[in-house]
Each structure stands twice: as C-alpha cells, then as structure tokens.
Coordinates of C-alpha atoms and ligand atoms in Angstrom, one line a residue:
Chain A
X11 CA 9.8 -14.8 -14.9
X12 CA 6.5 -15.3 -13.3
X13 CA 6.0 -14.7 -9.6
X14 CA 5.4 -18.3 -8.6
X15 CA 8.5 -19.5 -10.4
X16 CA 10.6 -16.9 -8.6
X17 CA 9.1 -17.9 -5.3
X18 CA 10.0 -21.5 -5.9
X19 CA 13.6 -20.4 -6.9
X20 CA 13.9 -18.3 -3.7
X21 CA 12.6 -21.1 -1.5
X22 CA 15.0 -23.6 -3.2
X23 CA 18.0 -21.3 -2.7
X24 CA 16.9 -20.5 0.9
X25 CA 16.8 -24.1 1.8
X26 CA 20.1 -24.7 0.1
X27 CA 21.7 -21.8 1.9
X28 CA 20.5 -23.0 5.3
X29 CA 21.5 -26.6 4.8
X30 CA 24.8 -26.0 3.1
X31 CA 26.9 -27.0 6.1
X32 CA 25.3 -30.4 6.2
X33 CA 27.0 -31.5 3.0
X34 CA 29.7 -28.9 2.2
X35 CA 33.3 -29.0 3.6
X36 CA 35.1 -26.2 5.4
X37 CA 36.6 -24.6 2.3
X38 CA 33.3 -24.1 0.4
X39 CA 31.7 -22.9 3.6
X40 CA 34.5 -20.3 4.0
X41 CA 33.9 -19.2 0.4
X42 CA 30.2 -19.0 0.9
X43 CA 30.6 -17.0 4.1
X44 CA 32.8 -14.5 2.3
X45 CA 30.4 -14.2 -0.6
X46 CA 27.4 -13.7 1.7
X47 CA 29.3 -10.9 3.5
X48 CA 30.0 -9.0 0.3
X49 CA 26.5 -9.7 -1.0
X50 CA 25.0 -8.2 2.1
X51 CA 27.2 -5.1 1.8
X52 CA 26.3 -4.8 -1.9
X53 CA 22.6 -4.9 -1.0
X54 CA 23.0 -2.1 1.6
X55 CA 25.0 0.0 -0.8
X56 CA 22.2 -0.4 -3.4
X57 CA 19.5 0.5 -0.9
X58 CA 21.0 4.0 -0.4
X59 CA 21.7 4.3 -4.1
X60 CA 17.9 4.1 -4.7
X61 CA 17.7 7.6 -3.4
X62 CA 20.4 8.7 -5.8
X63 CA 23.1 9.0 -3.2
X64 CA 26.3 7.2 -4.1
X65 CA 28.2 6.2 -0.9
X66 CA 31.9 5.3 -0.8
X67 CA 31.6 4.9 2.9
X68 CA 30.8 1.2 3.3
X69 CA 34.2 0.3 4.7
X70 CA 34.0 3.2 7.1
X71 CA 30.7 2.1 8.7
X72 CA 31.7 -1.6 8.5
X73 CA 35.0 -1.0 10.2
X74 CA 33.4 1.2 12.8
X75 CA 31.0 -1.6 13.7
X76 CA 33.8 -4.1 13.7
X77 CA 35.8 -2.0 16.3
X78 CA 32.6 -1.3 18.3
X79 CA 32.1 -5.1 18.6
X80 CA 35.6 -6.1 19.4
X81 CA 36.2 -3.3 21.9
X82 CA 32.7 -4.1 23.4
X83 CA 34.0 -7.6 24.2
X84 CA 37.5 -6.6 25.2
X85 CA 36.9 -3.4 27.1
X86 CA 33.4 -3.8 28.3
X87 CA 33.1 -7.6 28.6
X88 CA 30.1 -7.9 26.4
X89 CA 29.0 -11.3 25.3
X90 CA 29.7 -12.0 21.6
X91 CA 26.0 -11.8 20.5
X92 CA 25.5 -8.5 22.3
X93 CA 28.7 -7.0 20.8
X94 CA 27.3 -7.7 17.3
X95 CA 24.0 -5.8 18.1
X96 CA 26.1 -3.1 19.7
X97 CA 28.1 -2.8 16.5
X98 CA 24.8 -2.2 14.6
X99 CA 23.6 0.5 17.0
X100 CA 27.0 2.2 17.1
X101 CA 27.3 2.5 13.3
X102 CA 23.6 3.5 13.1
X103 CA 24.0 6.3 15.7
X104 CA 27.2 7.4 14.1
X105 CA 25.4 7.6 10.7
X106 CA 22.6 9.5 12.2
X107 CA 24.9 12.2 13.6
X108 CA 27.0 12.3 10.5
X109 CA 23.9 12.3 8.3
X110 CA 22.6 15.4 10.0
X111 CA 25.7 17.1 8.7
X112 CA 26.3 15.6 5.2
X113 CA 22.9 14.6 3.8
X114 CA 22.4 18.1 2.4
X115 CA 25.2 17.3 0.0
X116 CA 24.5 15.7 -3.3
X117 CA 26.3 13.7 -6.1
X118 CA 30.1 13.9 -6.1
X119 CA 30.2 16.0 -2.9
X120 CA 28.3 13.4 -0.9
X121 CA 30.4 10.6 -2.4
X122 CA 33.7 12.3 -1.5
X123 CA 32.7 13.1 2.0
X124 CA 31.7 9.4 2.6
X125 CA 35.0 8.3 1.2
X126 CA 36.8 10.6 3.6
X127 CA 34.7 9.2 6.5
X128 CA 36.3 5.7 6.3
X129 CA 39.7 7.3 6.2
X130 CA 39.0 9.5 9.2
X131 CA 37.7 6.5 11.3
X132 CA 40.8 4.5 10.3
X133 CA 43.1 7.3 11.4
X134 CA 41.3 7.8 14.7
X135 CA 41.5 4.1 15.5
X136 CA 45.1 4.1 14.4
X137 CA 45.9 6.9 16.8
X138 CA 43.9 6.0 19.9
X139 CA 46.5 3.4 20.7
X140 CA 45.7 2.7 24.3
X141 CA 42.1 2.1 23.7
X142 CA 42.0 0.5 20.2
X143 CA 45.4 -1.2 20.1
X144 CA 46.6 1.1 17.4
X145 CA 48.0 -0.2 14.1
X146 CA 48.6 -3.7 15.5
X147 CA 44.9 -4.0 16.3
X148 CA 43.3 -6.1 19.0
X149 CA 42.6 -9.8 19.4
X150 CA 39.9 -11.6 21.4
X151 CA 42.0 -13.8 23.7
X152 CA 39.4 -16.2 24.9
X153 CA 35.9 -17.1 24.3
X154 CA 35.7 -16.6 20.5
X155 CA 32.2 -16.9 19.3
X156 CA 30.9 -20.5 18.9
X157 CA 34.4 -21.8 19.7
X158 CA 35.3 -21.1 16.1
X159 CA 32.9 -23.8 14.8
X160 CA 32.8 -23.4 11.0
X161 CA 29.1 -24.4 10.6
X162 CA 27.9 -22.0 13.2
X163 CA 30.1 -19.2 11.8
X164 CA 28.5 -19.9 8.4
X165 CA 25.0 -19.6 9.9
X166 CA 26.0 -16.4 11.6
X167 CA 27.0 -14.9 8.2
X168 CA 23.8 -16.2 6.8
X169 CA 21.9 -14.2 9.5
X170 CA 23.8 -11.1 8.4
X171 CA 22.7 -11.7 4.8
X172 CA 19.1 -12.4 5.8
X173 CA 19.0 -9.1 7.7
X174 CA 20.2 -7.2 4.6
X175 CA 17.7 -9.1 2.3
X176 CA 14.8 -8.4 4.7
X177 CA 15.7 -4.7 4.9
X178 CA 16.1 -4.4 1.2
X179 CA 12.7 -6.1 0.6
X180 CA 11.1 -3.8 3.1
X181 CA 12.6 -0.8 1.2
X182 CA 11.2 -2.2 -2.1
X183 CA 7.7 -3.1 -0.9
X184 CA 6.9 -0.1 1.3
X185 CA 6.4 3.6 0.9
X186 CA 10.1 3.9 1.2
X187 CA 10.4 2.7 -2.4
X188 CA 8.2 5.7 -3.5
X189 CA 10.1 8.2 -1.4
X190 CA 13.6 7.1 -2.5
X191 CA 12.7 6.7 -6.2
X192 CA 10.9 10.1 -6.2
X193 CA 13.9 11.7 -4.6
X194 CA 16.3 10.1 -7.1
X195 CA 14.2 11.1 -10.1
X196 CA 13.3 14.6 -9.1
X197 CA 13.6 16.4 -5.8
X198 CA 11.4 19.3 -6.7
X199 CA 8.5 17.1 -7.7
X200 CA 9.1 15.0 -4.6
X201 CA 8.8 18.1 -2.3
X202 CA 5.6 19.1 -4.1
X203 CA 4.1 15.7 -3.3
X204 CA 4.8 16.2 0.4
X205 CA 8.0 14.2 0.7
X206 CA 10.3 15.4 3.4
X207 CA 13.5 14.6 1.5
X208 CA 16.0 15.0 4.3
X209 CA 14.0 12.7 6.6
X210 CA 13.9 9.8 4.1
X211 CA 17.6 10.2 3.2
X212 CA 18.4 10.1 6.9
X213 CA 16.3 6.9 7.3
X214 CA 18.0 5.2 4.4
X215 CA 21.5 6.2 5.5
X216 CA 21.0 5.1 9.1
X217 CA 19.4 1.8 8.3
X218 CA 22.1 0.9 5.7
X219 CA 24.9 2.0 8.0
X220 CA 23.5 0.1 10.9
X221 CA 23.4 -3.1 8.8
X222 CA 27.0 -2.4 7.6
X223 CA 28.0 -2.1 11.3
X224 CA 26.2 -5.3 12.1
X225 CA 28.1 -7.1 9.3
X226 CA 31.3 -5.6 10.6
X227 CA 30.5 -7.0 14.1
X228 CA 29.8 -10.5 12.5
X229 CA 33.1 -10.3 10.6
X230 CA 35.2 -9.4 13.5
X231 CA 33.6 -12.0 15.7
X232 CA 34.2 -14.6 13.1
X233 CA 37.9 -13.9 12.9
X234 CA 38.5 -12.9 16.5
X235 CA 40.7 -9.9 15.7
X236 CA 40.7 -6.4 14.1
X237 CA 43.3 -4.1 12.7
X238 CA 42.6 -0.7 11.1
X239 CA 43.9 -1.9 7.8
X240 CA 41.8 -5.1 7.6
X241 CA 38.4 -3.8 8.8
X242 CA 38.6 -0.4 7.0
X243 CA 40.0 -2.0 3.8
X244 CA 38.9 -0.3 0.6
X245 CA 37.8 -3.8 -0.5
X246 CA 34.7 -3.5 1.6
X247 CA 33.7 -0.4 -0.4
X248 CA 34.8 -1.4 -3.9
X249 CA 33.9 -5.0 -4.2
X250 CA 30.2 -4.6 -3.1
X251 CA 30.0 -1.7 -5.5
X252 CA 31.3 -3.7 -8.4
X253 CA 28.9 -6.6 -7.5
X254 CA 25.9 -4.3 -7.4
X255 CA 26.9 -2.7 -10.7
X256 CA 27.4 -6.0 -12.3
X257 CA 24.1 -7.5 -11.2
X258 CA 22.2 -4.3 -11.9
X259 CA 21.3 -1.5 -9.4
X260 CA 18.1 -0.3 -7.8
X261 CA 16.8 -3.7 -6.7
X262 CA 17.5 -6.6 -4.4
X263 CA 18.1 -9.2 -7.1
X264 CA 20.8 -7.3 -8.9
X265 CA 23.4 -7.2 -6.1
X266 CA 22.5 -10.8 -5.1
X267 CA 23.3 -12.2 -8.5
X268 CA 26.2 -9.8 -9.1
X269 CA 27.8 -10.9 -5.8
X270 CA 27.2 -14.6 -6.5
X271 CA 28.8 -14.4 -9.9
X272 CA 31.7 -12.1 -9.1
X273 CA 32.3 -13.9 -5.8
X274 CA 32.6 -17.3 -7.4
X275 CA 34.5 -16.2 -10.4
X276 CA 37.1 -14.3 -8.3
X277 CA 37.5 -17.2 -6.0
X278 CA 38.2 -19.4 -8.9
X279 CA 40.6 -16.9 -10.4
X280 CA 42.3 -16.5 -7.0
X281 CA 43.3 -20.1 -7.3
X282 CA 44.4 -19.9 -10.9
X283 CA 46.3 -16.6 -10.8
X284 CA 46.9 -15.1 -7.4
X285 CA 46.0 -11.4 -7.4
X286 CA 44.7 -11.8 -10.9
X287 CA 41.2 -11.6 -9.6
X288 CA 41.7 -7.9 -8.8
X289 CA 42.5 -7.2 -12.5
X290 CA 39.3 -9.0 -13.4
X291 CA 37.3 -6.9 -11.0
X292 CA 38.6 -3.8 -12.7
X293 CA 37.9 -5.1 -16.2
X294 CA 34.3 -6.1 -15.2
X295 CA 33.6 -2.7 -13.7
X296 CA 34.8 -1.0 -16.9
X297 CA 32.8 -3.3 -19.2
X298 CA 29.7 -3.0 -17.2
X299 CA 29.8 0.8 -17.0
X300 CA 30.5 1.1 -20.7
X301 CA 28.2 -1.5 -22.2
X302 CA 25.7 -2.6 -19.6
X303 CA 24.6 0.4 -17.6
X304 CA 21.8 -1.7 -16.1
X305 CA 24.0 -4.7 -15.3
X306 CA 23.1 -8.3 -16.0
X307 CA 19.5 -7.5 -15.3
X308 CA 19.5 -5.9 -18.7
X309 CA 20.1 -9.2 -20.3
X310 CA 17.4 -11.0 -18.3
X311 CA 14.9 -8.2 -18.9
X312 CA 15.4 -8.3 -22.7
X313 CA 15.0 -12.1 -22.6
X314 CA 11.8 -11.9 -20.5
X315 CA 10.4 -9.3 -23.0
X316 CA 11.0 -11.8 -25.9
X317 CA 9.3 -14.6 -24.1
X318 CA 6.3 -12.5 -23.3
X319 CA 6.2 -11.4 -26.9
X320 CA 6.2 -15.0 -28.1
X321 CA 3.4 -16.0 -25.8
X322 CA 1.2 -13.1 -26.7
Chain B
X30 CA -13.7 33.3 1.6
X31 CA -10.1 34.1 1.1
X32 CA -7.9 31.0 0.7
X33 CA -4.6 32.5 -0.1
X34 CA -3.1 35.9 -0.1
X35 CA 0.3 37.6 -0.5
X36 CA 1.5 40.9 0.7
X37 CA 4.4 42.7 -1.0
X38 CA 5.8 39.4 -2.0
X39 CA 9.3 40.0 -3.4
X40 CA 12.0 37.8 -4.8
X41 CA 15.3 39.1 -6.0
X42 CA 17.9 37.1 -8.0
X43 CA 21.1 39.1 -7.5
X44 CA 20.2 42.4 -9.2
X45 CA 17.1 41.1 -10.9
X46 CA 13.7 41.5 -9.1
X47 CA 11.8 38.6 -10.5
X48 CA 8.7 39.2 -8.3
X49 CA 8.3 42.8 -7.0
X50 CA 5.9 43.6 -4.1
X51 CA 3.0 41.5 -5.4
X52 CA -0.1 41.6 -3.2
X53 CA -3.1 39.5 -4.3
X54 CA -5.7 37.1 -2.9
X55 CA -7.6 34.1 -4.1
X56 CA -11.0 32.9 -3.0
X57 CA -12.4 29.5 -2.6
X58 CA -13.9 28.2 -5.9
X59 CA -12.2 30.9 -7.9
X60 CA -10.2 30.3 -11.1
X61 CA -7.7 33.1 -11.4
X62 CA -5.6 33.7 -14.6
X63 CA -2.0 34.8 -14.1
X64 CA -0.7 36.4 -17.3
X65 CA 2.2 38.4 -18.4
X66 CA 4.9 38.4 -21.1
X67 CA 7.9 36.0 -21.0
X68 CA 10.1 36.5 -18.0
X69 CA 7.4 38.5 -16.2
X70 CA 7.8 36.4 -13.0
X71 CA 4.7 34.1 -13.3
X72 CA 6.6 30.9 -12.6
X73 CA 8.7 32.5 -9.9
X74 CA 5.5 33.7 -8.2
X75 CA 4.2 30.1 -8.2
X76 CA 7.5 28.8 -6.9
X77 CA 7.2 31.3 -4.0
X78 CA 3.7 30.2 -3.1
X79 CA 4.5 26.5 -3.3
X80 CA 7.7 27.0 -1.3
X81 CA 10.1 25.8 -3.9
X82 CA 12.0 29.0 -3.4
X83 CA 11.8 31.4 -0.5
X84 CA 10.9 35.1 -0.8
X85 CA 13.3 37.9 -0.2
X86 CA 10.5 40.0 1.4
X87 CA 6.8 39.9 2.0
X88 CA 4.1 37.6 3.4
X89 CA 2.2 34.6 2.2
X90 CA -0.9 33.7 4.1
X91 CA -2.9 30.4 3.6
X92 CA -6.3 30.0 5.3
X93 CA -5.3 32.8 7.7
X94 CA -1.9 31.2 8.7
X95 CA 1.5 32.8 7.9
X96 CA 3.3 30.2 5.7
X97 CA 5.9 32.5 4.3
X98 CA 8.8 30.3 5.3
X99 CA 7.1 26.9 5.7
X100 CA 9.0 24.2 3.7
X101 CA 7.5 23.0 0.4
X102 CA 6.6 19.5 1.5
X103 CA 4.6 20.9 4.4
X104 CA 2.7 23.3 2.2
X105 CA 1.9 20.3 0.0
X106 CA 0.4 18.6 3.0
X107 CA -1.5 21.7 4.0
X108 CA -3.3 21.7 0.6
X109 CA -1.2 23.7 -1.8
X110 CA -0.5 21.8 -5.1
X111 CA 0.9 22.8 -8.4
X112 CA 2.1 21.5 -11.8
X113 CA 5.4 22.4 -13.5
X114 CA 5.9 24.4 -16.7
X115 CA 9.0 22.2 -17.3
X116 CA 7.5 18.8 -16.7
X117 CA 9.1 16.6 -14.1
X118 CA 7.7 13.1 -14.3
X119 CA 9.4 10.5 -12.1
X120 CA 10.7 8.3 -14.8
X121 CA 11.5 5.3 -12.6
X122 CA 7.9 5.2 -11.4
X123 CA 5.0 4.1 -13.6
X124 CA 2.1 6.4 -14.5
X125 CA -0.1 5.2 -11.6
X126 CA 2.9 5.2 -9.1
X127 CA 3.6 8.8 -10.1
X128 CA 0.0 9.7 -9.1
X129 CA 0.2 7.6 -5.9
X130 CA 3.1 9.7 -4.5
X131 CA 1.1 12.7 -3.4
X132 CA -1.5 10.5 -1.8
X133 CA 1.1 8.6 0.2
X134 CA 3.2 11.5 1.4
X135 CA 0.9 14.5 1.3
X136 CA -2.1 12.7 2.7
X137 CA -0.4 9.8 4.6
X138 CA -2.4 7.1 2.9
X139 CA -1.2 3.5 2.8
X140 CA -0.1 2.0 -0.5
X141 CA -3.4 0.2 -1.2
X142 CA -5.5 3.2 -0.4
X143 CA -3.2 5.4 -2.4
X144 CA -3.4 3.1 -5.4
X145 CA -7.2 3.0 -5.2
X146 CA -7.4 6.8 -5.1
X147 CA -4.8 7.2 -7.8
X148 CA -6.8 4.9 -10.1
X149 CA -10.0 6.9 -9.5
X150 CA -8.1 10.1 -10.2
X151 CA -6.6 8.8 -13.5
X152 CA -10.0 7.5 -14.5
X153 CA -11.5 10.9 -13.8
X154 CA -8.9 12.5 -16.0
X155 CA -9.4 9.9 -18.8
X156 CA -6.0 8.3 -18.3
X157 CA -5.6 4.6 -19.3
X158 CA -2.8 2.1 -19.4
X159 CA -1.8 3.0 -15.8
X160 CA 1.1 0.7 -15.5
X161 CA 3.0 2.2 -18.4
X162 CA 6.4 3.9 -17.9
X163 CA 6.2 7.7 -18.2
X164 CA 8.5 7.6 -21.2
X165 CA 5.6 6.0 -23.2
X166 CA 3.1 8.7 -22.6
X167 CA 1.9 11.3 -25.1
X168 CA 2.2 15.0 -24.3
X169 CA -1.5 15.2 -23.4
X170 CA -1.1 12.2 -21.1
X171 CA 1.9 13.7 -19.4
X172 CA 0.0 16.9 -18.8
X173 CA -2.9 15.0 -17.4
X174 CA -0.6 13.0 -15.2
X175 CA 0.9 16.2 -13.8
X176 CA -2.6 17.4 -12.9
X177 CA -3.4 14.0 -11.4
X178 CA -0.2 14.1 -9.4
X179 CA -1.1 17.5 -8.0
X180 CA -4.7 16.5 -7.3
X181 CA -3.4 13.4 -5.4
X182 CA -2.4 15.9 -2.6
X183 CA -6.1 16.6 -2.3
X184 CA -5.3 20.3 -2.4
X185 CA -7.5 23.3 -1.7
X186 CA -5.4 25.6 -3.8
X187 CA -4.0 24.4 -7.2
X188 CA -1.6 26.2 -9.6
X189 CA -1.3 25.1 -13.2
X190 CA 1.8 26.5 -14.9
X191 CA 1.2 26.3 -18.7
X192 CA -0.5 22.9 -18.7
X193 CA -2.1 23.6 -22.1
X194 CA 1.2 24.5 -23.8
X195 CA 2.0 22.0 -26.6
X196 CA -1.6 20.7 -27.0
X197 CA -3.7 21.0 -30.1
X198 CA -7.1 22.7 -30.2
X199 CA -9.2 19.7 -29.4
X200 CA -6.9 18.6 -26.6
X201 CA -6.9 22.1 -25.2
X202 CA -10.7 22.2 -25.3
X203 CA -10.9 18.9 -23.6
X204 CA -8.5 19.9 -20.8
X205 CA -10.3 23.2 -20.2
X206 CA -13.5 21.4 -19.6
X207 CA -11.7 18.9 -17.3
X208 CA -10.1 21.6 -15.2
X209 CA -13.4 23.5 -14.9
X210 CA -15.2 20.4 -13.7
X211 CA -12.5 19.4 -11.3
X212 CA -12.3 22.9 -9.8
X213 CA -16.1 23.1 -9.5
X214 CA -16.5 19.7 -7.8
X215 CA -13.7 20.2 -5.3
X216 CA -14.4 24.0 -4.7
X217 CA -10.8 24.5 -5.5
X218 CA -9.0 27.9 -5.8
X219 CA -7.1 27.5 -9.1
X220 CA -4.3 29.7 -10.4
X221 CA -3.8 29.3 -14.2
X222 CA -0.8 30.5 -16.1
X223 CA -1.3 30.4 -19.9
X224 CA 0.0 32.3 -22.8
X225 CA -3.0 31.5 -25.1
X226 CA -5.5 34.2 -24.3
X227 CA -8.4 32.1 -25.6
X228 CA -7.8 29.7 -22.7
X229 CA -7.6 32.5 -20.2
X230 CA -10.8 34.0 -21.5
X231 CA -12.7 30.7 -21.3
X232 CA -11.4 29.3 -18.1
X233 CA -10.9 32.1 -15.6
X234 CA -13.1 34.3 -13.5
X235 CA -10.5 36.9 -12.9
X236 CA -7.1 37.8 -14.1
X237 CA -3.9 39.4 -12.7
X238 CA -1.2 40.7 -15.0
X239 CA 2.5 40.6 -14.1
X240 CA 5.1 42.6 -15.9
X241 CA 8.8 42.6 -14.9
X242 CA 7.8 41.2 -11.6
X243 CA 5.1 43.8 -10.8
X244 CA 1.4 43.4 -10.6
X245 CA 0.2 46.0 -13.2
X246 CA -3.5 45.1 -13.6
X247 CA -6.3 43.0 -12.1
X248 CA -9.9 42.3 -13.1
X249 CA -12.1 40.4 -15.5
X250 CA -10.4 39.3 -18.7
X251 CA -12.5 41.6 -20.8
X252 CA -11.5 44.6 -18.8
X253 CA -7.9 43.7 -18.4
X254 CA -7.4 43.0 -22.1
X255 CA -8.5 46.6 -22.8
X256 CA -6.2 48.1 -20.2
X257 CA -3.6 50.3 -22.1
X258 CA -0.8 49.3 -19.7
X259 CA -1.5 45.6 -20.4
X260 CA -1.5 46.2 -24.1
X261 CA 1.7 48.2 -23.8
X262 CA 3.3 45.4 -21.7
X263 CA 2.5 42.8 -24.3
X264 CA 3.6 44.9 -27.2
X265 CA 6.7 46.1 -25.4
X266 CA 7.6 42.6 -24.5
X267 CA 7.3 41.6 -28.1
X268 CA 4.9 38.8 -27.3
X269 CA 1.6 40.3 -28.5
Ligands
ATP10 N1 16.6 30.6 -10.2 C1 16.8 31.7 -10.9 N2 17.9 32.4 -10.8 C2 18.1 33.6 -11.5 N3 17.1 34.1 -12.2 C3 15.9 33.5 -12.3 C4 15.7 32.3 -11.6 N4 14.4 31.9 -11.9 C5 13.9 32.9 -12.7 N5 14.8 33.9 -12.9 C6 14.5 35.1 -13.7 O1 13.4 35.7 -13.2 C7 12.6 36.2 -14.2 C8 11.2 35.7 -14.2 O2 11.2 34.4 -14.6 P1 9.9 33.5 -14.6 O3 10.3 32.1 -15.1 O4 9.3 33.6 -13.3 O5 9.0 34.1 -15.7 P2 7.7 33.6 -16.4 O6 6.7 34.8 -16.3 O7 7.3 32.3 -15.8 O8 8.1 33.5 -17.9 P3 7.6 32.4 -19.0 O9 6.4 33.0 -19.6 O10 8.7 32.5 -20.1 O11 7.5 31.1 -18.4 C9 13.3 35.9 -15.5 O12 14.1 37.0 -15.9 C10 14.2 34.8 -15.2 O13 15.4 34.7 -15.9
MG11 MG1 7.0 30.5 -16.5

C-alpha cells in the first residue's frame, strides 16, 4: 500500500472513530469501547515485545492502575480525571521499581516473573481488606465520571486508544525503534554499537506499563467499581496477546487489525454461542502460531509484493 | 602515541586460562596482527578489550584511562569498536539501518544525520542496495557491513576478528586495500586477527602471537614467522 493511501485510510478511520457516537446506538458504542480497550492493551504489549521481552503482566499493571484510580477517588477524594492520570503514574513508577529488579531476566524467566506479578498484586489487594475492600472490591458511590454518559465514556476510551497509538508510533519512528530491534536481534552487537540495553528496556517497560495503568484507570472509572477478580482478570493479558499475534507483531498496525477482527468476531460469537468465543480464541491462537507466525500481516505483505511485481 | 594497552590481562573459564597475563600496547595509526592457533585466545582477548566479557585479573588502559571494568556500550562510545568472528547482523534492520545504529547510540546522532553518515560509510566501502534485508547480502557484503557498523561508532581503535575468512582471493585483496585506506585516513589503531598469513604479512606493521592464552612473541611479521617458538606453536597446534 502506498503511503498516501494509508494516510487517507487512517484519516477516514480516525474521523469515523471520533464521530461514531453521533450515529451509533448504545450497544455498538459499548462494543467499540471494549474493542478499543483491548486494542490499546495489544499495542502496549507489542511495544515491549519489540525488544524481545514477552510480558504476561498486562493484567497486573492494568489492575494496579485500576485500583490506584478508584482508591484515589474513594480514599483521597481525587477528581475522576486526576485519578486516571494518577493510575498511569502509579503503574509507571511500580514498573520502574520492578523493572530495576527483573529486567536482567530474559525469555521465559522474564515472562514467568511478569505473570507472577499480576497474581501478587491481586493477592495483595485481596488481603488489604480495610483499604482496598478485599475480595468484594470497591464502588464509587457518587459522582461517577460524566454521569455515566455513554458517548462521553466512548470518547474517554478513544483517548486511551489514542495515547497507545501515539506512543507506539513514537516507538516506531524514533531511535527507540533502533534500540529495541537491535536488542531483540542481538544484544552483543547492540552493546558494541553503544546501546545501553538495560536503560532502553526500562524505558519500554515503564512507558507500556504506565499506559496499561492509564487504561486500567479509564476502565474502572467507566464502570464505577473494581474487584480483584475483574480488574486482574487473565483476559486482560491473554486477549491482547492473541490479538497482536493474529494481526502480526512488531508494529502498530498488526495489533490494531488483530484487535478489530478478533473483537468483532468474538462479539458476534458471544451472541451466537455464549462462551463459545473463548474456544474460538484458543483455536485462533493455535492456528496463527502454527501456520502464520507473522500474523495476518503475512497475507497483506505477500499481496503487496505481488502487486509491486505486476507494476514493475 | 599509545592508544591502548593491557597489563597482565587474564581471563579464566573455570579451569581454563583463555587469556593469560597478556601485556601489550597499540599506537595510533598502527595496524597490529594478532595471530595464534585455534583456541589460542584471540577472540577472548578482543572480547576483554571491547568489554563483552570482564577480565579475571589485569588492567586495560585506553588513552591513559583505566577502562578495565567499564561496560561495553560505554567503551563503544569512547571509541573502541570491533567486528565479530561469528557475524551478528541485526536481521530485522536493513543494511543501512544496521550501519546507522552505531552512529545513533555511540555518537548520539539524530536519525537523519545517522542515515547520511551511514550512507557515506557504505559508499566508502562499496556497498550498494542499502535498503536490502541482511538476509539478501553476499558474504563479502556482510563482512563489509560489519566493518561499516564498527566504523559508525567513529572509533579510534578498531578490532577485526577474521573479517577475511570465507572470502576468495580477489575479495580478500579488495578488502585488504579498503582496510588499509580506512586506517590511514582515520589514523586508526587496528587490531587484525587472521589465519591467512598472506593477509597478516600484507596488512600489518607488527604482530603479536598468542598460544594457549599467553603472548609468546612480538615483532614484525618477517621476524616473528622465523621465531622457533612460533613455528613450534603452529606445528604443535596442528594448524601449520
Ligand atoms: N565463554 C566461554 N566459556 C568457556 N570457554 C570459553 C569461552 N570462550 C572461549 N572459551 C575457550 O577459551 C579458549 C580460547 O578461545 P578463543 O575463541 O578466544 O580462541 P581463538 O584464538 O579466537 O580461536 P579461533 O582461532 O578458533 O577463533 C578456547 O579453549 C575456548 O574454548
Ligand atoms: Mg576466534
């Protein structure tokens, strides 16, 4: 696809996304909100993956942000908008401190430790009963954001997605792209070219975690409550991962299209066969891993190659 | 003027002493051959100097500063660059992007400036088709890219670990001339590891010989190649 064509596409979808509430009803808006949330998470997961580090900790940092936001409102009386920013800072700072400890780990070791993080956070929240409300969770009694207005909640979710898209594009277009790709491809060569590996990994981990916390803040404000089992749900780790794998990893576009497709299909399946969508998720992950290691992007790429060939 | 020197540099791997009390120095503008049989410790020696591994004992001094335990990426920024015997291209970056990396991170250049400099470097080395994936490069092109990647750091000291291996006679000749020109123009101190003695004879001003981690001889190639201990090392190593 040529650059201008993709620009026009992006502009079209941008306008469509912003104006959706003007012509769509509550149900489609609710679906769109959900898809945008997972899309944003898929993008952040991919951003860190570009360094070669596979995180299973999305739910952990998402849930941490969610609790930071809701407790910020309930315990500290923060206004809703501030609590969402607080969520981002809280998850970002947590990731910085944790990153100092775990970013020396690689491959499976890193993945397993991040998986454990989510579980540890969940257990802590579970047990700090007096402060966090324990297993029953906490509810925002009054002053929910935007008075629960569906259009405004939709736009709030869109802001969450826009932040993830902007950050991912920044990663792709700046020297961060070179740092992370070099680290993923070969750490020894990366060092010899002057790359301070630990520093760049820390940057990627903190930025992606802060956005995950931000999204957790948006999520919890939109629903007005949090329990450990909802905000630390494994879905927040697994679904974004499946979406990014389906669309194709190491870019912004892959997770975007993967999330769109999987989000819509699973919504449709949910109506047809309740819970059946989860089976489909599993099957898609297996098929993609076995037959399309580069995701849907692989099909598009092959196609683009043919077109170029024909024109030449 | 001395650029780099080591004193009693030693690295053990469990019981094996891969580099054993090596003291040497390199001057600005000098091309130094580093030879020795397989497993003599040549690559390990370069790994120590470039900071890829840390020494068990000894001292490394660069431009008068002790850098013995300075991390590798900082040494790259200070001006020490190298290529790898086992090539390590970054396969998810194109040829030109591979060369840009050193310019961006070792020199702190912006992307535009880094691309401009990388293009000039590739041009200087005779590399074309700069937007190709590294999987599409010939051996000669990969070797040149590795040299370009190292030069992108704008080093003062450069180590080439068997860059000529796998090239045919014409390609080798071409690369020898290229390395000589680059070293001359930039007043580089270059350390060259090669198994082909013809290359060492033609390219280097001085040679050091390692055997089982120890420095056993030093001098001009013509002298060193007549040294009985060196002849013995090569025959004994079975790699004459
Ligand atoms: N990381 C390591 N762990 C254990 N032993 C090592 C390691 N690296 C090198 N060695 C050993 O150190 C010795 C020196 O190896 P080195 O690669 O430096 O030799 P070399 O002179 O470069 O050989 P060649 O000419 O084959 O490249 C060898 O016996 C090797 O097996
Ligand atoms: Mg070697």
